[in-house]
Backbone as numpy.savetxt, mean C-alpha at the origin, in Angstrom:
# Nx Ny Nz CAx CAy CAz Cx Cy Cz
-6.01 -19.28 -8.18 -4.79 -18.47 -8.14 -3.61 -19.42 -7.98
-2.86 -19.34 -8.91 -1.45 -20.11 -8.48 -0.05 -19.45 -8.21
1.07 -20.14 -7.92 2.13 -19.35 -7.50 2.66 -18.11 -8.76
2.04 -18.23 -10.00 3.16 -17.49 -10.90 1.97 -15.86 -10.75
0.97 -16.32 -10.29 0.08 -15.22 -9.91 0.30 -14.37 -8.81
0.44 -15.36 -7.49 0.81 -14.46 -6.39 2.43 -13.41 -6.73
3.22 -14.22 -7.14 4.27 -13.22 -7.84 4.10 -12.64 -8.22
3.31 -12.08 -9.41 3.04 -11.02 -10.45 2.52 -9.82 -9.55
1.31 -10.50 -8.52 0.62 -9.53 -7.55 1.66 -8.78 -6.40
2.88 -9.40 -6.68 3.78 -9.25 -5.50 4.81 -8.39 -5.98
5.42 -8.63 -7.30 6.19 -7.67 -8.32 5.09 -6.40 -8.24
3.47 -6.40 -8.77 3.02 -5.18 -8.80 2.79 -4.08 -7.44
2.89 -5.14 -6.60 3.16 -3.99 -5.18 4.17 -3.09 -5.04
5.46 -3.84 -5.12 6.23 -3.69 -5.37 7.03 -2.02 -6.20
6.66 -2.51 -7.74 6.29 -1.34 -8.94 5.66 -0.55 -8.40
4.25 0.17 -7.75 3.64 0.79 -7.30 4.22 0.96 -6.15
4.36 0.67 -5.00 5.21 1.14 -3.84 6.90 2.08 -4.20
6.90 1.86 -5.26 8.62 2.29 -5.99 8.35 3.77 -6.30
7.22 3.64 -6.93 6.64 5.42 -7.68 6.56 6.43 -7.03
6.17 6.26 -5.92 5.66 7.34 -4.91 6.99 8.33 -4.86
8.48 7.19 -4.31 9.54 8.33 -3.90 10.50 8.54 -4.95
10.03 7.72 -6.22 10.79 7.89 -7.53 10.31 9.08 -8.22
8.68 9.77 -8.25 8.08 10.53 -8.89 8.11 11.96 -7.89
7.83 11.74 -6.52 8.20 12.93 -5.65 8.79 12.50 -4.73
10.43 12.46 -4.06 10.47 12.55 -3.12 10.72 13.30 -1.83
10.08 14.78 -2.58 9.90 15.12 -1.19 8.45 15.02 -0.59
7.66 14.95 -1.35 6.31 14.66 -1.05 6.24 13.42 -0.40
7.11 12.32 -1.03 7.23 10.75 -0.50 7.60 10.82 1.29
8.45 11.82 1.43 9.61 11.85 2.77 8.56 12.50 3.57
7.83 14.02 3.51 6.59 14.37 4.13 5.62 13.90 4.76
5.36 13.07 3.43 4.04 11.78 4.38 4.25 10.90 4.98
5.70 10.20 4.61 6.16 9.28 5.80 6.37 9.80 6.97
6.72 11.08 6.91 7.12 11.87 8.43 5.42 11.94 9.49
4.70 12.24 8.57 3.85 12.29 9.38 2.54 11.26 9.49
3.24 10.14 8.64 2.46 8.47 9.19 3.26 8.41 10.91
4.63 8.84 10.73 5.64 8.72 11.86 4.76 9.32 13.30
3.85 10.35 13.05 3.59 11.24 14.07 2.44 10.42 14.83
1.62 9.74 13.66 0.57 8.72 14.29 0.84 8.65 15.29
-0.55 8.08 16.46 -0.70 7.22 17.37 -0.73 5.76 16.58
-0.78 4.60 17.79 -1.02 3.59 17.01 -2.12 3.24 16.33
-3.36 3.35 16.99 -4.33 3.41 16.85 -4.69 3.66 15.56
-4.59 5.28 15.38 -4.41 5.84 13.94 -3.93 5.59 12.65
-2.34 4.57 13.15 -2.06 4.03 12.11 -2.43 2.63 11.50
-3.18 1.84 12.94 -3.71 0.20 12.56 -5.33 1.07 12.23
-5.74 1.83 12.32 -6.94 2.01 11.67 -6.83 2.16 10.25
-5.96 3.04 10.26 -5.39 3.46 8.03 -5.03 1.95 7.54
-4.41 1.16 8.22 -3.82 0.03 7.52 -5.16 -0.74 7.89
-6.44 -1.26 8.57 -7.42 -1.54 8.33 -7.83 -1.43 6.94
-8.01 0.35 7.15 -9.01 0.36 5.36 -8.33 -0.02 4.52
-6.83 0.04 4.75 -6.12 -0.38 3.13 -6.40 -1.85 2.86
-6.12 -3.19 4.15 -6.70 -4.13 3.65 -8.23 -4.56 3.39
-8.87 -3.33 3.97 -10.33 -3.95 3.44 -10.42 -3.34 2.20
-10.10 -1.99 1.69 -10.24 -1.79 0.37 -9.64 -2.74 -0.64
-8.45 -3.16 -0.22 -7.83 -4.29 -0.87 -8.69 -5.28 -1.31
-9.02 -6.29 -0.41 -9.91 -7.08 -0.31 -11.02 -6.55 -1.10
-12.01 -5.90 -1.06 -12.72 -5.48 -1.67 -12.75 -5.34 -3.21
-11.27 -4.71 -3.83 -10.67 -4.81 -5.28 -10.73 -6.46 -5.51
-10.15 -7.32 -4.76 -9.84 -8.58 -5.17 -11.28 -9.07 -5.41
-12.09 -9.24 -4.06 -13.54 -9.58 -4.66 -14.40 -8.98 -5.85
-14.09 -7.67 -6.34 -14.69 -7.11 -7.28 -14.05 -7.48 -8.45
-13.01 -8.22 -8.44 -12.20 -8.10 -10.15 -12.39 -9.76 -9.82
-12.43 -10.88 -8.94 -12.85 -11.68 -9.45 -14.29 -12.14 -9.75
């Protein structure tokens, strides 16, 4: 992996993080309200699976 890669991976977060409140945002504003309501717990557990699913994509596509 080199730097013009980690960029591209970093632009596509990016693009995809943009859609959510460009395509609905009231649906976008909803679910942030109630990530808001979390405990912590609740919310370092969700952000757990997102980087292990992550991880998981990266090991599977290379």
């Amino acid at each position: 992996m080199n730097g013009d890669s980690l960029w591209q991976a970093l632009a596509l977060v990016l693009v995809i993080e943009g859609l959510f409140p460009l395509l609905s945002p009231g649906g976008w504003r909803r679910a942030f309200g109630q990530l808001l309501q979390l405990r912590h717990g609740q919310l370092r557990f969700f952000a757990l699976c997102s980087v292990g699913v992550g991880l998981a994509l990266l090991w599977l596509a290379s």
